Coordinates of C-alpha atoms and ligand atoms in Angstrom, one line a residue:
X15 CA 13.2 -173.2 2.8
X16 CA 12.7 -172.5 6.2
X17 CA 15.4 -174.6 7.4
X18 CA 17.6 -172.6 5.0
X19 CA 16.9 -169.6 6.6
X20 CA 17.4 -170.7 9.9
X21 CA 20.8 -172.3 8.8
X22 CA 21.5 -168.9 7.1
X23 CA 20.4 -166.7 10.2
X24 CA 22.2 -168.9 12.6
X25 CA 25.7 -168.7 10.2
X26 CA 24.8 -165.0 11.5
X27 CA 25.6 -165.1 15.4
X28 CA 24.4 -161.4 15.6
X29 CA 21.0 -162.4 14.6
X30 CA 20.7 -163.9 18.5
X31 CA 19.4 -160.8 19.8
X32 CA 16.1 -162.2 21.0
X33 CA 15.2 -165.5 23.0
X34 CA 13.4 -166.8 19.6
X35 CA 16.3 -166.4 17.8
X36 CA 18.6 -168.2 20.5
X37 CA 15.9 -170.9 20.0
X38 CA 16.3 -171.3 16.4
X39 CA 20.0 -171.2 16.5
X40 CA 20.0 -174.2 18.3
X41 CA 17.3 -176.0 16.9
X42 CA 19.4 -175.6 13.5
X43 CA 22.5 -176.4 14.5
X44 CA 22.2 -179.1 17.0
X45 CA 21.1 -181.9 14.5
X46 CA 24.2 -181.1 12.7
X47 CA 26.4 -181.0 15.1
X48 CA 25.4 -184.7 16.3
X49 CA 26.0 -186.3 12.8
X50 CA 29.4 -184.8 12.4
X51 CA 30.2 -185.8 15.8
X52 CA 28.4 -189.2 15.0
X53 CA 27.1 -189.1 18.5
X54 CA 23.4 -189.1 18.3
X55 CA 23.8 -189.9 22.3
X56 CA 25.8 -186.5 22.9
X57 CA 23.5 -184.3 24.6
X58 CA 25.8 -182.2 25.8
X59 CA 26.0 -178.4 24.4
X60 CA 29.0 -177.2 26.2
X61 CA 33.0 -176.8 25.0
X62 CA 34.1 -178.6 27.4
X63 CA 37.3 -178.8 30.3
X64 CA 40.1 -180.4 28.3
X65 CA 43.2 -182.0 29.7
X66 CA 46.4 -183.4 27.7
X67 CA 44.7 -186.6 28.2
X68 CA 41.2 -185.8 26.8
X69 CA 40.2 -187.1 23.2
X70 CA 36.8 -186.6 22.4
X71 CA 34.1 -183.8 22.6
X72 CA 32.4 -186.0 25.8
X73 CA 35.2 -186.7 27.7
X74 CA 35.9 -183.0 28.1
X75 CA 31.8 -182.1 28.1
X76 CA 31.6 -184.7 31.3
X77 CA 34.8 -183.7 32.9
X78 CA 33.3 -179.5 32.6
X79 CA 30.2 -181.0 34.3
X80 CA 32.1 -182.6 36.9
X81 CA 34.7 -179.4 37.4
X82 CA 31.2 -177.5 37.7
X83 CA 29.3 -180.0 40.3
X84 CA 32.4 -179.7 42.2
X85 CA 32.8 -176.2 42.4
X86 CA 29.0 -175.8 43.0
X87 CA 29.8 -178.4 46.7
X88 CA 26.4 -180.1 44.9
X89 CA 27.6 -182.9 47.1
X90 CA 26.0 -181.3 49.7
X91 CA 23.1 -179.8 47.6
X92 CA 19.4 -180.8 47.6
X93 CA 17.1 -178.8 46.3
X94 CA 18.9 -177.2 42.7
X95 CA 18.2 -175.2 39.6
X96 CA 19.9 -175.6 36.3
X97 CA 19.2 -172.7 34.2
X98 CA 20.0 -173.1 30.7
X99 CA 19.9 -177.2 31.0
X100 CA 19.9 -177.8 27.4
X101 CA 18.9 -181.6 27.0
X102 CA 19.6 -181.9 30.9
X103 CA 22.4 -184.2 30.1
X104 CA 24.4 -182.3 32.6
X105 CA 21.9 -182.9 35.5
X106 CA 21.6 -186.3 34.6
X107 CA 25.2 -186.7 35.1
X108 CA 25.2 -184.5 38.7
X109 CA 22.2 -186.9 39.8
X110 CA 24.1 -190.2 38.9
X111 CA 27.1 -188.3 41.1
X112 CA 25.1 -187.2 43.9
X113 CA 21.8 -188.9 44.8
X114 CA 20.5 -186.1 47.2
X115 CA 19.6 -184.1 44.4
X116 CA 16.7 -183.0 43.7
X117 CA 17.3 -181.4 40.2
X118 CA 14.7 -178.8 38.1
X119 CA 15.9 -177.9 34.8
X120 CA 15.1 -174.8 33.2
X121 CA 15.5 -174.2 29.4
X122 CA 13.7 -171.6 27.4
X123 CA 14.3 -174.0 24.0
X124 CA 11.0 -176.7 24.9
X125 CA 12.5 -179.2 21.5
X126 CA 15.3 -179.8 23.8
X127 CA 13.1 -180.9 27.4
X128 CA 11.0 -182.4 25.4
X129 CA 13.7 -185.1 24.0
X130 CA 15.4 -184.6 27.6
X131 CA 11.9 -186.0 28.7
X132 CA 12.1 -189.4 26.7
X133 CA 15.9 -189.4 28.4
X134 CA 14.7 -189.2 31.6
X135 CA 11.8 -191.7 31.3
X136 CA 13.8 -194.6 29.8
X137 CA 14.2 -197.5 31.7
X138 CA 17.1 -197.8 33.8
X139 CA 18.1 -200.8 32.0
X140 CA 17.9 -198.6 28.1
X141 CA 19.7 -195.5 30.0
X142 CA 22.3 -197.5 30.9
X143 CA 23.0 -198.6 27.7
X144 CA 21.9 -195.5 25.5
X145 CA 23.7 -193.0 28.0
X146 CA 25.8 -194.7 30.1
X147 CA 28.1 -192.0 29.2
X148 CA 26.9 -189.4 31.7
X149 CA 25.5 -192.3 34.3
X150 CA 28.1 -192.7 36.3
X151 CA 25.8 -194.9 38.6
X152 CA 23.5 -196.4 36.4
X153 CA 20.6 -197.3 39.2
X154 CA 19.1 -193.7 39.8
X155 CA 15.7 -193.1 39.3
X156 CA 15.8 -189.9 36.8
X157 CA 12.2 -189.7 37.0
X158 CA 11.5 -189.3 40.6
X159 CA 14.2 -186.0 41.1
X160 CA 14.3 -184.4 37.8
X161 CA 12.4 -182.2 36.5
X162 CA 11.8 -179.7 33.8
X163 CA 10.5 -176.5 33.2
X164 CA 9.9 -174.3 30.1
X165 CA 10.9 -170.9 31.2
X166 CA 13.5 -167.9 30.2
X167 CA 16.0 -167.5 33.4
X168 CA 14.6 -163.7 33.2
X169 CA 11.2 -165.1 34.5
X170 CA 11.5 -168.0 37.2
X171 CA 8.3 -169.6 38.0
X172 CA 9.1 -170.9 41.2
X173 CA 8.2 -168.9 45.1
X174 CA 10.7 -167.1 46.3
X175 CA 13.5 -168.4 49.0
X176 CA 12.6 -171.9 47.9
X177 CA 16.6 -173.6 46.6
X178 CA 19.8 -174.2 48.3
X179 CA 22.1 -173.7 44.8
X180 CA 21.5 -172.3 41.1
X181 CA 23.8 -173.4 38.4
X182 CA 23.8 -172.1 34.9
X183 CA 26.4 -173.4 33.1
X184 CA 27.5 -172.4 29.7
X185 CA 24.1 -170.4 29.7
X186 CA 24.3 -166.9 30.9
X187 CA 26.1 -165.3 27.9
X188 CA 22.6 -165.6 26.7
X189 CA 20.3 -164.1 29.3
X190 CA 18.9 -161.0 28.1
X191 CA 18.9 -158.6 30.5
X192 CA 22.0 -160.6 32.6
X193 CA 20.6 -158.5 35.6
X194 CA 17.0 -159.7 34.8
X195 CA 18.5 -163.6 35.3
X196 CA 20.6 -162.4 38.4
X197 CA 17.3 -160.7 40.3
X198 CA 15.3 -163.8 39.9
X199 CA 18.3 -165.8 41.4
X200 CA 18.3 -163.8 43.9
X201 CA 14.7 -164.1 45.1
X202 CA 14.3 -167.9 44.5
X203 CA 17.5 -168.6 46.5
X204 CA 17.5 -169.1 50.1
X205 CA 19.5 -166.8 52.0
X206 CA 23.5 -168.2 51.6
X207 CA 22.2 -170.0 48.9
X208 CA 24.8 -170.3 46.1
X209 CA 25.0 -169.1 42.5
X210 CA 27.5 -170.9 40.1
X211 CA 27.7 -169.7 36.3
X212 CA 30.4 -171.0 33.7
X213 CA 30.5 -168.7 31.4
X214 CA 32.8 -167.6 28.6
X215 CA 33.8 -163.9 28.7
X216 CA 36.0 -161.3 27.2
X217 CA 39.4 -161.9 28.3
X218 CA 42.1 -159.2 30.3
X219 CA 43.3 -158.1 26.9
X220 CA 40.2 -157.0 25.6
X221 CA 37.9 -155.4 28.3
X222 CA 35.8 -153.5 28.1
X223 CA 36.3 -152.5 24.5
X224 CA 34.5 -150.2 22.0
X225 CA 32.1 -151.9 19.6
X226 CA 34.5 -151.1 16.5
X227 CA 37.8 -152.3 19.0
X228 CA 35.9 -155.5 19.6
X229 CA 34.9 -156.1 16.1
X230 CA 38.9 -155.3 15.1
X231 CA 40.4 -158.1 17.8
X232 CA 37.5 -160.5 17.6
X233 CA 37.1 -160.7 13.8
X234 CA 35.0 -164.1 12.9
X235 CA 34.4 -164.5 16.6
X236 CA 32.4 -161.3 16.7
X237 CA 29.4 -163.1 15.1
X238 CA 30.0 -166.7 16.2
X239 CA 30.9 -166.8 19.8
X240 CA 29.5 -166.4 23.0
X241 CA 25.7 -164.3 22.3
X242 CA 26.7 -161.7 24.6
X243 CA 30.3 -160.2 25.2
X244 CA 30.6 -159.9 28.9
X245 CA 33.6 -158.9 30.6
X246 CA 34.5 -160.3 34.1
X247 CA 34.0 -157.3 36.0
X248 CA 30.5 -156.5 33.9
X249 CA 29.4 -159.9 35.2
X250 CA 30.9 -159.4 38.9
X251 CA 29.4 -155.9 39.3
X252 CA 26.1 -156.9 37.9
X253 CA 26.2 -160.3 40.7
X254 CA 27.5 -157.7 43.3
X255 CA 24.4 -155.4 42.5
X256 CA 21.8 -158.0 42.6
X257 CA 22.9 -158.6 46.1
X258 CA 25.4 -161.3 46.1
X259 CA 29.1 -162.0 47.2
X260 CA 31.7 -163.4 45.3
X261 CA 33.2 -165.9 46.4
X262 CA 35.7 -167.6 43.8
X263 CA 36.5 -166.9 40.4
X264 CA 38.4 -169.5 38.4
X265 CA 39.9 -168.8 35.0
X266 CA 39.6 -172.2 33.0
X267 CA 40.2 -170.6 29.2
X268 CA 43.4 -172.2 28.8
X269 CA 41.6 -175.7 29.6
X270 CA 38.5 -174.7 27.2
X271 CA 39.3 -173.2 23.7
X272 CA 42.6 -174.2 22.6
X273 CA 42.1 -178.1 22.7
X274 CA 38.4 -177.5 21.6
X275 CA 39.8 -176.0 18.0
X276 CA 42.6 -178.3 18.4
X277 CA 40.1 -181.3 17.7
X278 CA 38.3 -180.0 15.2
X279 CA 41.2 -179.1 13.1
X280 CA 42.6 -182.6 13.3
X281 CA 39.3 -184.3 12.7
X282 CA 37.9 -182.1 10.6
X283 CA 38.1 -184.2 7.3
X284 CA 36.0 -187.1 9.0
X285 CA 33.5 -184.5 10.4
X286 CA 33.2 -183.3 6.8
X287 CA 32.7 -186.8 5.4
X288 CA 30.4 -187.4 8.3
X289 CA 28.2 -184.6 6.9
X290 CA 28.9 -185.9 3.2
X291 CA 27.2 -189.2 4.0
X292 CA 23.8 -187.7 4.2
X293 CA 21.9 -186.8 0.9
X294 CA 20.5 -183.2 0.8
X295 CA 19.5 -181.0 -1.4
X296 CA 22.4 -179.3 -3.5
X297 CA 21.4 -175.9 -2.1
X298 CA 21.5 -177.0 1.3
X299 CA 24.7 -179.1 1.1
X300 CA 26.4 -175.6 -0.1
X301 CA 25.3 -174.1 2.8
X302 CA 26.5 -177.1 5.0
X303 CA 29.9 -176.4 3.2
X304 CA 29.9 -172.3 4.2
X305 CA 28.6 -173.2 7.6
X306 CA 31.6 -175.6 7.9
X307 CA 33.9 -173.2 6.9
X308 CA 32.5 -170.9 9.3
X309 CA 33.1 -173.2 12.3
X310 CA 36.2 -174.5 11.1
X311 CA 37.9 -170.5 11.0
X312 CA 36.2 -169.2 14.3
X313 CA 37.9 -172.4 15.7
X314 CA 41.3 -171.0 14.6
X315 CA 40.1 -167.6 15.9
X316 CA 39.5 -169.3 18.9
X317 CA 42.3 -170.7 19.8
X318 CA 44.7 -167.8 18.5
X319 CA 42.3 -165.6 20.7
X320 CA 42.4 -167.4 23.7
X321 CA 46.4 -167.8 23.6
X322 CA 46.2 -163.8 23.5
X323 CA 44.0 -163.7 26.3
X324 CA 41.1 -161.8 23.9
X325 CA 38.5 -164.3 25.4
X326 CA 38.7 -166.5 28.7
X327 CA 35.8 -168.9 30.0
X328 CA 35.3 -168.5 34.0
X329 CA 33.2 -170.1 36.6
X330 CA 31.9 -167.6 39.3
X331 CA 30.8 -169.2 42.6
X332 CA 28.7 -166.4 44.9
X333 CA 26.9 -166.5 47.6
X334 CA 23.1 -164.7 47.9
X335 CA 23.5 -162.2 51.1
X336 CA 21.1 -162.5 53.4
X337 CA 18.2 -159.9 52.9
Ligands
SAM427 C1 25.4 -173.7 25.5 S1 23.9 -174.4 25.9 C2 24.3 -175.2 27.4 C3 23.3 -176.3 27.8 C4 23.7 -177.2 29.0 N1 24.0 -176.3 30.1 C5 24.9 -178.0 28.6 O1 26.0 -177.7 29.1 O2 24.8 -179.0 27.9 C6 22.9 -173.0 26.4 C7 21.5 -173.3 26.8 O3 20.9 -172.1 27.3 C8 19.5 -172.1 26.9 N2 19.0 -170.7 27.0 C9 19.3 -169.7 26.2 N3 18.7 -168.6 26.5 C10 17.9 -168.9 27.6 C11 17.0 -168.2 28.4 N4 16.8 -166.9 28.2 N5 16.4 -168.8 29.4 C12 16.6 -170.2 29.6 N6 17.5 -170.9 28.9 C13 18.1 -170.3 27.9 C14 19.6 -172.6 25.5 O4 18.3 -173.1 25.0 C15 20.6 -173.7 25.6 O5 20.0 -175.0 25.9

């Protein structure tokens, strides 16, 4: 019963008004988004950057993660937070890419460091073969520069001026209050450290809207998409506030959402029969079946949103000014 509810609540996008509920939204819908992807190994919780060449969820999950490590110069990065790591797949992936990290994830959701956790401890010889996916080289030591923390991005536990570069990526649309996440960032960054958030926003033809406006252009979307509706310039003056400077903005929307809906419209009959192969309960396959439904019409919405420029995904890259 109580999964039911948390399926129920989490159909309900509006429901994520407190860090519990982001928890539970995830902790419900993760499980089933793996089986109908049939990717128990896909630890990724991100849309992804897709390209005409991408086809599958991971590709365009690793090639985001990439896009972002590359924006973020982690290349020349040591000491880094990820805020919002999910099941750190994505540091995993910036650590096989650049072995002078020394990574600490952050998630307020402690089911997802915790299987992170076995990730990282495997040995180098079951990583390679469970995710070599994200490895790109295969003989890091995961264990000795990663590591995790259970903490909401509003409440850092870490001394101030103490990293070179903070990345939150596909996070922030949930950090309750955004300013809250941008003054810790701001303290636990050395001075010219760097910020970098990807982040999906409202897009130039809906900024800034009215509540009923938003509702009226949105539709689905409304409930089921990003937790927060930011627009680019809330974010930017917020970041400006808090003491930082911009210093790129790129708009990757048309790379994100359209391809995303794209593949789960053309696959969405095996995803289904994915889901089908499992025995549940007949109350809780009906609610699969709505929650399905739900996904599969916000994807349309989506895509028909994005192509109208009604949402947009961007990543910001500032810089913290000295104090
Ligand atoms: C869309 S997922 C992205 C995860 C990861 N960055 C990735 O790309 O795979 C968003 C993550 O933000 C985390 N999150 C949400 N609110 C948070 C908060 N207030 N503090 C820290 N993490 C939070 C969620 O638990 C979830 O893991």
């Amino acid at each position: 019963m109580a999964l039911l509810l948390n399926l129920l609540k989490s159909i309900l996008w509006i429901t994520r008004r407190s860090e519990k509920d982001v928890i539970d939204v995830y902790n419900s819908l993760t499980p089933f988004v793996q089986l109908s992807l049939a990717d128990p190994n896909n630890n990724m919780l991100n849309f992804g950057y897709w390209t005409q060449s991408t086809t599958s969820p991971i590709q365009a999950q690793i090639q985001l993660c990439k896009l972002v490590g590359n924006f973020a110069d982690l290349r020349s990065a040591k000491k880094v937070i990820d805020i919002g790591s999910g099941f750190c797949a994505p540091a995993m992936l910036w650590k096989s890419m650049y072995n002078n990290l020394d990574i600490t994830c952050v998630d307020i959701n402690l089911k997802q460091l915790t299987t992170a956790l076995q990730k990282i401890t495997l040995p180098t010889t079951t990583i390679a073969k469970d995710d070599k996916l994200y490895m790109i080289n295969r003989n890091v030591d995961l264990t000795k520069s990663i590591s995790l923390v259970n903490a909401a991005a509003t409440r850092l536990p870490f001394a101030d001026i103490c990293v070179d570069t903070i990345v939150a990526l596909e996070s922030p649309q949930h950090f309750k209050p955004l300013s809250g996440f941008l003054r810790e960032c701001r303290r636990v960054l050395k001075p010219a450290g760097l910020l970098v958030v990807a982040i999906p926003v409202l897009g130039p033809n809906l900024p800034n809207e009215s509540i009923i406006l938003q509702l009226a252009k949105l539709g689905i979307l409304y409930f089921t998409w990003a937790s927060e509706h930011y627009s680019l310039d809330n974010i930017k003056s917020a970041i400006m506030t808090e003491g930082f400077e911009i210093q790129e903005v790129q708009h990757v929307g048309h790379s994100v959402y359209k391809q995303c809906a794209n593949y789960y419209v053309q696959n969405r009959q095996v995803l289904r029969q994915r889901l089908k192969t499992k025995r549940f309960s007949y109350a809780k396959s009906l609610l699969i079946e709505f929650v399905e439904r739900v996904i599969y019409i916000s994807a349309l919405k989506m895509k028909d949103s994005s192509q109208r420029e009604i949402i947009d995904y961007v990543l910001i890259k500032a810089v913290s000014a000295g104090s």
